[in-house]
Short mmCIF file of C-alpha atoms in Angstrom, two decimals:
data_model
loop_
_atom_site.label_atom_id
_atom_site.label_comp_id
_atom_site.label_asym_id
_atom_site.label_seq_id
_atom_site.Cartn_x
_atom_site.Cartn_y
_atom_site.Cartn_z
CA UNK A 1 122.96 -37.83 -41.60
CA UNK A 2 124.92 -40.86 -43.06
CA UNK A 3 122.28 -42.34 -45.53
CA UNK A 4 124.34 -45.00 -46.53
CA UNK A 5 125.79 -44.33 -49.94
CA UNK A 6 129.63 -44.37 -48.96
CA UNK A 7 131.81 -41.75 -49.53
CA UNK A 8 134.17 -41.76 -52.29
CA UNK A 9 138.51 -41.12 -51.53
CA UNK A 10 139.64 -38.03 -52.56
CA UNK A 11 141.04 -38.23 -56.44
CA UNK A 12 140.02 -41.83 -57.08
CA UNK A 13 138.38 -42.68 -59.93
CA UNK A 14 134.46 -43.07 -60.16
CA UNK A 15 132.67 -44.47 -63.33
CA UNK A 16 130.30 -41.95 -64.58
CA UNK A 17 126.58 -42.45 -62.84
CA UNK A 18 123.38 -44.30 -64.41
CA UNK A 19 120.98 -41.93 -65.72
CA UNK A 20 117.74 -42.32 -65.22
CA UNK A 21 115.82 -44.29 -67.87
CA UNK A 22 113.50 -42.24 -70.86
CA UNK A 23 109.36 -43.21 -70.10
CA UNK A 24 108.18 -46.50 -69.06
CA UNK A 25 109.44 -46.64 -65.28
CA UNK A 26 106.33 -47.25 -62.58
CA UNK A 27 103.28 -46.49 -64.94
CA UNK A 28 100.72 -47.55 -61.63
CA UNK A 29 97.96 -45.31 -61.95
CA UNK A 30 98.29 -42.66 -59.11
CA UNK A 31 94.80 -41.63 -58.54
CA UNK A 32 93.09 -41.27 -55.39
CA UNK A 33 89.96 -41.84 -53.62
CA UNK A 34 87.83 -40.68 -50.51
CA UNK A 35 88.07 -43.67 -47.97
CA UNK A 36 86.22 -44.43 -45.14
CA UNK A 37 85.88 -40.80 -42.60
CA UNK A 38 87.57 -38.97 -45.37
CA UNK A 39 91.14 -40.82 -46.12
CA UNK A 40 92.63 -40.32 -49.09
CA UNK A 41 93.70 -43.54 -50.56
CA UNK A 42 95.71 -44.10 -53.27
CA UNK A 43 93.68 -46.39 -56.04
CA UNK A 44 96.65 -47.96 -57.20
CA UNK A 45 96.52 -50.15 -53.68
CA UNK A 46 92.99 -51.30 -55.06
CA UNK A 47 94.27 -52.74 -58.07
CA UNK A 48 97.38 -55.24 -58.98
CA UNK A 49 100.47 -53.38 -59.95
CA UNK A 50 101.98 -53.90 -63.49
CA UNK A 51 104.67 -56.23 -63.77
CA UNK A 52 108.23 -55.12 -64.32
CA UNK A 53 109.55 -54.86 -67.86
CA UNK A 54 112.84 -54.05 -69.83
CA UNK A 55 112.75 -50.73 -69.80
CA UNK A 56 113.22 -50.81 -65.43
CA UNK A 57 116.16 -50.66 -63.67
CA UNK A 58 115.62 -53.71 -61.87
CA UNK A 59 115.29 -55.85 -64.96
CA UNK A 60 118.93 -55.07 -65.30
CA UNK A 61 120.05 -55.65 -61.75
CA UNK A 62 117.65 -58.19 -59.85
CA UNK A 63 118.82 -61.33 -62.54
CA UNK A 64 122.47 -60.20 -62.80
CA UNK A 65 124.65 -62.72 -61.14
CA UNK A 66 126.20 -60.08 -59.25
CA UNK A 67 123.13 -60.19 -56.84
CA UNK A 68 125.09 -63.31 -55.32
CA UNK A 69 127.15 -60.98 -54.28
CA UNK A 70 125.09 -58.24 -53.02
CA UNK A 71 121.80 -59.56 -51.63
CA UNK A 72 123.17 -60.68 -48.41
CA UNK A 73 123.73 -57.30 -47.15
CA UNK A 74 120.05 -56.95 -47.37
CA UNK A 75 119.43 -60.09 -45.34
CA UNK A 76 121.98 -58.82 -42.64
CA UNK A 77 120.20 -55.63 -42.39
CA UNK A 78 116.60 -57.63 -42.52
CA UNK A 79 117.81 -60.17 -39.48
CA UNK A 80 119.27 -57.23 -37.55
CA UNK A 81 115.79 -56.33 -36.52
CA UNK A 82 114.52 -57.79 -33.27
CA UNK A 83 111.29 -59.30 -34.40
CA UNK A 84 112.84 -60.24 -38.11
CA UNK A 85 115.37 -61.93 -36.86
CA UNK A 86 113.60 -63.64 -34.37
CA UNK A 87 111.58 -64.57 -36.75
CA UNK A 88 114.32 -66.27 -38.84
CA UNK A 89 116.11 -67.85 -35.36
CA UNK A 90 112.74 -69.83 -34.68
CA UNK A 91 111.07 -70.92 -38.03
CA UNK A 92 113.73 -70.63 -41.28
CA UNK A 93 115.32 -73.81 -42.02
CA UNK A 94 118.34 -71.18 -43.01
CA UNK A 95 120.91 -73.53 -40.86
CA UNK A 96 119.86 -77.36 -41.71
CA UNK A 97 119.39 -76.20 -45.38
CA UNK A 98 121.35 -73.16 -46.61
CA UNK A 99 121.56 -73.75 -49.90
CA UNK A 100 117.67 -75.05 -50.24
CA UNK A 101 116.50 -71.68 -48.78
CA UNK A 102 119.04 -69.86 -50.95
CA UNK A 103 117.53 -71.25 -54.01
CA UNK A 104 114.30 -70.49 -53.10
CA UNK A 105 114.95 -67.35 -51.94
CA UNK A 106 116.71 -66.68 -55.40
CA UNK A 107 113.61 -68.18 -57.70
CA UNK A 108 110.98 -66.07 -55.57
CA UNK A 109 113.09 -62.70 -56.22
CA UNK A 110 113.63 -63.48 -59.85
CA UNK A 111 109.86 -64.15 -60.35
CA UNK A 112 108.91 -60.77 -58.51
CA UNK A 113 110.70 -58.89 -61.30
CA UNK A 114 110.42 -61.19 -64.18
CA UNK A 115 107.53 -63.47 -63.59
CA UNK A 116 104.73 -61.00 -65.22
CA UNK A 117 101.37 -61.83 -64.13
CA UNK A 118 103.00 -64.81 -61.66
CA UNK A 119 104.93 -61.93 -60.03
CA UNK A 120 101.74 -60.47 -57.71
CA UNK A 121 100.76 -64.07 -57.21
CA UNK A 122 104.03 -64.83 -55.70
CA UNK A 123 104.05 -62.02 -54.12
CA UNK A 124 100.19 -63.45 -52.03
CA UNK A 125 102.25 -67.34 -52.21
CA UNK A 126 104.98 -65.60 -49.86
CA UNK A 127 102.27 -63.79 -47.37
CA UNK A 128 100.25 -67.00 -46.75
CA UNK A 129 103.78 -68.39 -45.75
CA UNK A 130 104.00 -66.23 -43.62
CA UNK A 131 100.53 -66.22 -41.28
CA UNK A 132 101.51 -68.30 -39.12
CA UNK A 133 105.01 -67.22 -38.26
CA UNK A 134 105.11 -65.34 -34.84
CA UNK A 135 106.85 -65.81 -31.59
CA UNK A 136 108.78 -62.80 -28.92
CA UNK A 137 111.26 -60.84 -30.22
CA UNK A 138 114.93 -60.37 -28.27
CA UNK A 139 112.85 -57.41 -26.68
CA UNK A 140 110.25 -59.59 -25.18
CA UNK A 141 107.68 -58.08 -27.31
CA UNK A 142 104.95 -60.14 -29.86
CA UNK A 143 105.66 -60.30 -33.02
CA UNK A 144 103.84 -61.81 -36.19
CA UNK A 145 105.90 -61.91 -40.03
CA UNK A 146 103.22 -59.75 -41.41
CA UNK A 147 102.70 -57.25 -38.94
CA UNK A 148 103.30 -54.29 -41.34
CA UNK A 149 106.37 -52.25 -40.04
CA UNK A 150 108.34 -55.56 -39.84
CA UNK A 151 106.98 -56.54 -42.88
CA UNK A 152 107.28 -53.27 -44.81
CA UNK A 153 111.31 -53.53 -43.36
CA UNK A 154 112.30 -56.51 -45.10
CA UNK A 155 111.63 -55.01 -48.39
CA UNK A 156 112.91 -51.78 -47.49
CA UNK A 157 116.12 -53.21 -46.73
CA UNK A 158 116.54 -53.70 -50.87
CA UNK A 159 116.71 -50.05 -51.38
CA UNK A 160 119.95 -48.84 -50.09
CA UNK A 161 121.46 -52.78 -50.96
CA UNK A 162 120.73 -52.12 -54.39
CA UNK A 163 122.34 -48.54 -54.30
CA UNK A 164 125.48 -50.11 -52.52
CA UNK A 165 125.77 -52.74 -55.26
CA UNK A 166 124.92 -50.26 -58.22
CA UNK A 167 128.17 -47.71 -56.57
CA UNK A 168 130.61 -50.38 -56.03
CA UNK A 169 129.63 -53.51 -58.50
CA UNK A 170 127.70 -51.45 -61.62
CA UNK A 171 127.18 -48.02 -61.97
CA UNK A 172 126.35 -45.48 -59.50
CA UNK A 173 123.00 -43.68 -60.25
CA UNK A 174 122.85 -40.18 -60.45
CA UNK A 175 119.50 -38.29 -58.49
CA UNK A 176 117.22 -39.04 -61.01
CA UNK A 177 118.47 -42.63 -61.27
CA UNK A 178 117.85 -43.09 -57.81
CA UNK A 179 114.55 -41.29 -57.72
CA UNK A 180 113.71 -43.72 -60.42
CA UNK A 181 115.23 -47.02 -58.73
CA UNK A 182 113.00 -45.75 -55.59
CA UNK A 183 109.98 -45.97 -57.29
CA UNK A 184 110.57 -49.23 -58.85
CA UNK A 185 111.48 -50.26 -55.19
CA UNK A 186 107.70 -49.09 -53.97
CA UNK A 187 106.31 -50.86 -57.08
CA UNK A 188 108.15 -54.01 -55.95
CA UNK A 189 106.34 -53.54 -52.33
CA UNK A 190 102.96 -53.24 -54.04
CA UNK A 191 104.12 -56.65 -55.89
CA UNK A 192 104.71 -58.10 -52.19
CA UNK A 193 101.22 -56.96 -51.30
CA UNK A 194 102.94 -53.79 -48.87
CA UNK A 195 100.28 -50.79 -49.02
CA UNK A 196 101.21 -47.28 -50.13
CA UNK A 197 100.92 -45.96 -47.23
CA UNK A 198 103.91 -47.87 -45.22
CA UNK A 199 106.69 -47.33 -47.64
CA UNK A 200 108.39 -44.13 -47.67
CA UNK A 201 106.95 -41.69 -50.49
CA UNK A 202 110.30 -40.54 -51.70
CA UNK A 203 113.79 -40.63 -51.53
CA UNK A 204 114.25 -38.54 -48.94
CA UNK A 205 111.94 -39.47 -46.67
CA UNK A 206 113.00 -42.78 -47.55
CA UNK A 207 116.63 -42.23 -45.54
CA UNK A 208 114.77 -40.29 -42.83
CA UNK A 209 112.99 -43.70 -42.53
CA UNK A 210 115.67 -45.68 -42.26
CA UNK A 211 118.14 -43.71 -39.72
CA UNK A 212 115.16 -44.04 -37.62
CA UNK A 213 114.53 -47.72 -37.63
CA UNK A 214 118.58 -48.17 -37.96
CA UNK A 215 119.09 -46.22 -34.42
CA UNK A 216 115.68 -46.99 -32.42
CA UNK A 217 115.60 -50.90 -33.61
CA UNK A 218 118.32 -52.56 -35.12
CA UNK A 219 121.11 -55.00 -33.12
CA UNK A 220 123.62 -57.62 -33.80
CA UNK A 221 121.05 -60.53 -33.41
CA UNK A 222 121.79 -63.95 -33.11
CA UNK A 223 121.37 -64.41 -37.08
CA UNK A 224 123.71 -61.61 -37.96
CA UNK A 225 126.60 -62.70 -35.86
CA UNK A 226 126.38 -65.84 -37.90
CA UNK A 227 125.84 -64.58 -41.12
CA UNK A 228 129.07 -62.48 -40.27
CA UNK A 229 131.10 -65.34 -39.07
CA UNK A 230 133.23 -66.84 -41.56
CA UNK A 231 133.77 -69.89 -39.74
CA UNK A 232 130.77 -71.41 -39.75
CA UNK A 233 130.05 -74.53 -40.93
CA UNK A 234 128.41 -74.76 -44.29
CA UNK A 235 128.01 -78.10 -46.05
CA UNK A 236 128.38 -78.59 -49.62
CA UNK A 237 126.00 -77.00 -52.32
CA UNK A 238 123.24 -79.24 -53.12
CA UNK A 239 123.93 -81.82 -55.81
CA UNK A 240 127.80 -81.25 -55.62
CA UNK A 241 129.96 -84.36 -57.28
CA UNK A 242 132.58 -86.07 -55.26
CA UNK A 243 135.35 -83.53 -55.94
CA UNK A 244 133.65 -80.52 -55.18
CA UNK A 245 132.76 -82.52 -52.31
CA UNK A 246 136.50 -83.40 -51.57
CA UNK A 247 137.82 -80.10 -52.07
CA UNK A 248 134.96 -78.41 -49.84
CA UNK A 249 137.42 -78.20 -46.60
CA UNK A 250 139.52 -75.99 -49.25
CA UNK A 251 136.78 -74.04 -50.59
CA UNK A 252 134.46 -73.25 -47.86
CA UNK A 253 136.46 -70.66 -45.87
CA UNK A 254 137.79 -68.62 -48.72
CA UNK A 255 134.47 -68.45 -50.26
CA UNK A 256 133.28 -67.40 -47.03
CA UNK A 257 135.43 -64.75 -46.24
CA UNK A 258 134.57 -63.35 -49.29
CA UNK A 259 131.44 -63.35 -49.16
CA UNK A 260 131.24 -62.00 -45.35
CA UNK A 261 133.90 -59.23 -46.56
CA UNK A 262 131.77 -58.44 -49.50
CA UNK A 263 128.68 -58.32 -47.02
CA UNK A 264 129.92 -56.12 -44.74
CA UNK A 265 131.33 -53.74 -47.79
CA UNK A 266 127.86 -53.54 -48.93
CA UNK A 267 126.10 -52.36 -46.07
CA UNK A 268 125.62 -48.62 -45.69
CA UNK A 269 127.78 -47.15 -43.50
CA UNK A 270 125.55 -45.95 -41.06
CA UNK A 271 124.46 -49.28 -40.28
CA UNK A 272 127.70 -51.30 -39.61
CA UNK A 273 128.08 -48.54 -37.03
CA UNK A 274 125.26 -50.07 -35.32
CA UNK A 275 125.85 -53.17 -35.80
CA UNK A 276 129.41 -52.78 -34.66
CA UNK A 277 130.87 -54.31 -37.88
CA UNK A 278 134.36 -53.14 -37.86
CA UNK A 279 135.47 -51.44 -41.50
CA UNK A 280 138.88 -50.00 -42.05
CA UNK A 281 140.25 -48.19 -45.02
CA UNK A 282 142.23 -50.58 -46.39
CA UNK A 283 139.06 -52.65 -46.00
CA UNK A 284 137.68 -50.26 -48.32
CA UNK A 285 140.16 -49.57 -50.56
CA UNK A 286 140.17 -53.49 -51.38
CA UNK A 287 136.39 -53.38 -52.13
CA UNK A 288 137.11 -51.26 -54.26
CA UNK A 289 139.50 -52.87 -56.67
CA UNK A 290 137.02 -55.70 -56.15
CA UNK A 291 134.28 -53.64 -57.80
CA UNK A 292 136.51 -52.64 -60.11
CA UNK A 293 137.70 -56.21 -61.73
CA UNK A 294 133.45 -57.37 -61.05
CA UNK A 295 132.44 -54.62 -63.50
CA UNK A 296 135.15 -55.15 -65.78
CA UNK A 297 134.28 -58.75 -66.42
CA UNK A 298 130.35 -59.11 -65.38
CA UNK A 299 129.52 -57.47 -68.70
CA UNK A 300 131.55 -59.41 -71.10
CA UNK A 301 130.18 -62.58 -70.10
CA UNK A 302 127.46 -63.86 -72.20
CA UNK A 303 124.34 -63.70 -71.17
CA UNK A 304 122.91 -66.64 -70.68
CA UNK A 305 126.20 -67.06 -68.00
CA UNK A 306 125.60 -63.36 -66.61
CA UNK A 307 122.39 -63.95 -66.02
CA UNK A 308 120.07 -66.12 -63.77
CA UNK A 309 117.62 -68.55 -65.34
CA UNK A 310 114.46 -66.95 -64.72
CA UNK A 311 115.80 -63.93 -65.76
CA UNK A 312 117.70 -64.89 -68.67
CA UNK A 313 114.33 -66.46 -69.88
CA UNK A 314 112.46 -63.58 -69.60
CA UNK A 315 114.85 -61.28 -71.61
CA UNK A 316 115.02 -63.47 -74.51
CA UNK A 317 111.03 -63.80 -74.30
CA UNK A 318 110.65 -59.78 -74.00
CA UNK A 319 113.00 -59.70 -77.29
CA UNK A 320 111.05 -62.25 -79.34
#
């Protein structure tokens, strides 16, 4: 099965994979208890999971400014699911304020990996959000935001994103890199308030999990056709001054072609076959040299320019 990492062109050059990192990865305690009628229940979903820290992968990644780039291939594979995008047709504000929901979007991710003890509460801020977000899917079937599966797929999505970005835009991770990235990835769920129990328990089972909800559930929704339009209409960035303003007309559809070309790079193969997202060599072979010049120059920014904010606060906090 096509899990999604992409295959690489015979004889082309591939910078050498991440390793995985020395102690100090998901330290959530792992013991278990007798439930109710005999379940065993891991503790850890009893207790609040320890933030993230600088010894993680994603305390590398998630504040990079690269995740411009990358995180809407996770939102096109979040949408693409009948009751998630439904859910985003009817209530998000996603079309009468892009670049509002983009911020917020942004702050809420960087304070699940660097907020420390804000991170869980953010994590409970986004489920009361959601409780009253429900409706009928494309299907004609219920749906409510935190019904688990649906709710347990929006986070999922982050997995194979990150692994895209990581091959094309970082470093590719070797096994044990992505065994470790996984983990951090179920750690983030906890953070979101997703029990143990409806996240995959390892890497594979992980990509069994996903073919399956990528061939029995996912379609080109209403959302993802616009999300993969470059045409549509996009008003300026909040706060722009009058030339950015003026030159907008200009601006707009390169940066969106770019940023639908880079989103439909980034999703895993097996899923723009689904979603009928046409992808040709040369398509690739252009992504390529585009990863190539992004991890060329990403790194020899500063850091207060490579990095977001929130997370460019934290880092120098976790120093001092």
């Amino acid at each position: 099965m096509d899990t999604g990492r992409a295959a690489h062109s015979a004889g082309e050059e591939i910078p050498a994979p991440v390793p995985a990192p020395g102690p100090g990865g998901d330290r959530t305690p792992r013991a278990e208890r007798t439930g109710p009628g005999g379940d065993r229940t891991p503790r850890a979903e009893h207790t609040d999971p320890l933030p993230f820290t600088p010894d993680t992968l994603l305390w590398d990644m998630a504040g990079d400014i690269r995740v411009l780039l990358y995180l809407p291939a996770a939102l096109v594979l979040q949408v693409a699911h009948p009751a998630v995008g439904a859910g985003v047709d009817e209530h998000s504000v996603f079309r009468t304020d892009p670049w509002g929901r983009a911020r917020r979007s942004l702050d809420s991710l960087q304070l699940w990996v660097y907020g420390g003890d804000r991170a869980v509460e953010e994590g409970r801020r986004l489920r009361r959000l959601h409780r009253d977000i429900k409706g009928t899917d494309t299907r004609g079937r219920p749906y409510h935001a935190l019904t688990p599966a649906y709710y347990a797929w929006v986070h999922a999505t982050g997995f194979p994103v990150f692994l895209r970005a990581a091959e094309y835009l970082f470093r590719p991770f070797d096994e044990a890199g992505e065994r470790r990235l996984h983990a951090e990835a179920r750690r983030l769920g906890r953070i979101l308030g997703i029990r143990e129990r409806d996240m995959p328990g390892s890497v594979d089972e992980f990509w069994t999990y996903f073919g399956t909800v990528v061939r029995e559930e996912l379609e080109r929704t209403a959302v993802v056709e616009e999300l993969l339009d470059p045409r549509r209409l996009v008003p300026p960035p909040d706060g722009a001054g009058a030339v950015l303003r003026l030159l907008w007309p200009v601006l707009r559809p390169a940066l969106l072609r770019l940023q639908v070309f880079v989103t439909k790079g980034l999703l895993p193969p097996v899923a723009r076959e689904r979603l009928d997202v046409p992808w040709t060599a040369r398509d690739e072979r252009r992504l390529r040299l585009l990863g190539r010049v992004v991890r060329t120059a990403v790194p020899r920014l500063p850091e207060r320019f490579r990095y977001l904010p929130v997370a460019y606060a934290a880092r120098r906090a976790a120093r001092a």
